[in-house]
PDB file of C-alpha atoms in Angstrom:
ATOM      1  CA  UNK A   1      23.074  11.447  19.464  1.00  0.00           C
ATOM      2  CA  UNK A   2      21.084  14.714  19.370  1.00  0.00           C
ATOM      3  CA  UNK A   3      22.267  15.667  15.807  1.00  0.00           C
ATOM      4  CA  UNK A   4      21.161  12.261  14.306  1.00  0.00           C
ATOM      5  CA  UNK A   5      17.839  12.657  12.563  1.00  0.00           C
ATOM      6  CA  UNK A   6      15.381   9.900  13.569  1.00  0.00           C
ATOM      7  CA  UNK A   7      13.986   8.067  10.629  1.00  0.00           C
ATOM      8  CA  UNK A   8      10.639   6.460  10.679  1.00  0.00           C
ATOM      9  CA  UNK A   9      11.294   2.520   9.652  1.00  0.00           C
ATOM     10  CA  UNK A  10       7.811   2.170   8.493  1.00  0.00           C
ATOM     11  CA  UNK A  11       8.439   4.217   5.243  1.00  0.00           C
ATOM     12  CA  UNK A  12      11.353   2.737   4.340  1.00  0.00           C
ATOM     13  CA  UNK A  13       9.599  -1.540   5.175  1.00  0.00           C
ATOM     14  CA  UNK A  14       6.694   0.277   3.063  1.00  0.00           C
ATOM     15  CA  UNK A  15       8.359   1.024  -0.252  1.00  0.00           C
ATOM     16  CA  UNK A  16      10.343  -2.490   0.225  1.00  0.00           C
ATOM     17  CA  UNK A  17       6.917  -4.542   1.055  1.00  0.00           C
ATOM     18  CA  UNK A  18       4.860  -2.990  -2.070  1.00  0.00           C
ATOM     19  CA  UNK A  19       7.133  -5.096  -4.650  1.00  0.00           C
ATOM     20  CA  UNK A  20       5.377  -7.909  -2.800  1.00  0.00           C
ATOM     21  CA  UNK A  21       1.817  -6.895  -3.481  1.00  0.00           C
ATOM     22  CA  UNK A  22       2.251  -6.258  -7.506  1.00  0.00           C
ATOM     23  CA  UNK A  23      -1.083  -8.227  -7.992  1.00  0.00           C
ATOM     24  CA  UNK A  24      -3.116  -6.266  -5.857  1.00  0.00           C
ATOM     25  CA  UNK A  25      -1.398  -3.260  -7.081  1.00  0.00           C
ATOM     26  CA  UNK A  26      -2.427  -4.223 -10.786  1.00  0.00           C
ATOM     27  CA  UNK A  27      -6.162  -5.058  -9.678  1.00  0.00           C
ATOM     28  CA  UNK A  28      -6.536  -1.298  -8.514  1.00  0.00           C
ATOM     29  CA  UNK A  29      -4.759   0.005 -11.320  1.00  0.00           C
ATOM     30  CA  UNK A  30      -7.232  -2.472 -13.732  1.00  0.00           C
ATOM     31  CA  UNK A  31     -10.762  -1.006 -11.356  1.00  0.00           C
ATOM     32  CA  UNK A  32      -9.140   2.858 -12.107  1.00  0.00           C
ATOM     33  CA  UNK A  33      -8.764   2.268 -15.766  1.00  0.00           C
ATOM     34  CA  UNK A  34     -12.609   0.528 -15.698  1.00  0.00           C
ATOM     35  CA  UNK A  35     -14.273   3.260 -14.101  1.00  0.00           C
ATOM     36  CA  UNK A  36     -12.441   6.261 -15.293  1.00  0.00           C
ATOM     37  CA  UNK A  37     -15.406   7.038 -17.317  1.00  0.00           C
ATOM     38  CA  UNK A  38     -17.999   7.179 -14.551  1.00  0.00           C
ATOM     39  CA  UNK A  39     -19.757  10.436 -14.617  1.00  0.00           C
ATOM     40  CA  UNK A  40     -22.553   8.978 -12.080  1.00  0.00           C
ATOM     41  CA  UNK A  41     -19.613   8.718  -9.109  1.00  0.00           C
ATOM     42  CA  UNK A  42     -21.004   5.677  -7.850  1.00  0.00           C
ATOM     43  CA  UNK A  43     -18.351   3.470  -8.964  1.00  0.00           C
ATOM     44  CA  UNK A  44     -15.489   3.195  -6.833  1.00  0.00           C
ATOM     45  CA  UNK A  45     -12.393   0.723  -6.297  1.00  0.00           C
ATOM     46  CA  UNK A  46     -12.058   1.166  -2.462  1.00  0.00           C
ATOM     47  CA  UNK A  47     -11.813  -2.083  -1.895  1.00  0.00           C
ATOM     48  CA  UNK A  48      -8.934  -2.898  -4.513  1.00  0.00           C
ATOM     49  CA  UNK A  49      -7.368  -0.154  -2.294  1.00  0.00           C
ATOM     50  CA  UNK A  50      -7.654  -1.562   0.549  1.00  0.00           C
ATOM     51  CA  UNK A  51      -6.812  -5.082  -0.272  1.00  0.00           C
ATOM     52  CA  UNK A  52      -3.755  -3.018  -2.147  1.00  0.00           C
ATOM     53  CA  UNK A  53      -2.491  -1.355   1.769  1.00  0.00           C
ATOM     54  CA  UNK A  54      -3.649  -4.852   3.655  1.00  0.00           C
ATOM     55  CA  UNK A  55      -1.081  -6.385   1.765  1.00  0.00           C
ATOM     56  CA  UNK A  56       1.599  -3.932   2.130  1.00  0.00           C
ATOM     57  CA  UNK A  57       0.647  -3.085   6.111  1.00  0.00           C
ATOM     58  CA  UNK A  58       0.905  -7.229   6.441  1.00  0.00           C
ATOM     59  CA  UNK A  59       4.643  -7.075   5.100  1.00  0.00           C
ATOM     60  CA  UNK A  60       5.683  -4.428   7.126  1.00  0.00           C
ATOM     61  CA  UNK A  61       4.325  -5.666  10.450  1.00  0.00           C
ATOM     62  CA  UNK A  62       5.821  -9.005  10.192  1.00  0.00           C
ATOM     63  CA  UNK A  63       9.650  -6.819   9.843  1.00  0.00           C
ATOM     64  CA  UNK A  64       8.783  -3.495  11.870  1.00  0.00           C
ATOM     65  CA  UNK A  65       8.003  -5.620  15.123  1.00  0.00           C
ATOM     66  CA  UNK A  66      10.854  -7.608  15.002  1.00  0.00           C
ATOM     67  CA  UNK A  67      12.499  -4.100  14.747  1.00  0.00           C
ATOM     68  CA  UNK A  68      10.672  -2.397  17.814  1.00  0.00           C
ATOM     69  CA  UNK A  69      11.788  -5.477  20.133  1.00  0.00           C
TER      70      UNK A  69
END
């Protein structure tokens, strides 16, 4: 067992879970694309960023406990 390489689970639930959150994927891509322009820097899509990784951390939590049990 000490030449197996440990893998973290959480990367690979990640990629898998961010098929599932497409629509909040598109809504930050849509926020970039609107404020690409911005030369003030006061315009921001943090929260379409946020909502993007809620979505995804929500999918892998529901698999990666069952996992840790």
């Amino acid at each position: 067992m000490a030449d197996e390489e440990v893998t973290d689970p959480k990367a690979l639930l990640e990629e898998r879970s961010k098929a599932k959150c497409v629509s909040q994927w598109y809504e930050y891509q849509k926020c970039v694309k609107r404020i690409e322009n911005d030369e003030t820097g006061h315009k921001h899509c943090t929260g379409q960023y946020f909502d993007y990784w809620k979505c995804v951390d929500k999918n892998v939590a529901e698999k990666l406990f069952e996992m840790l049990k």
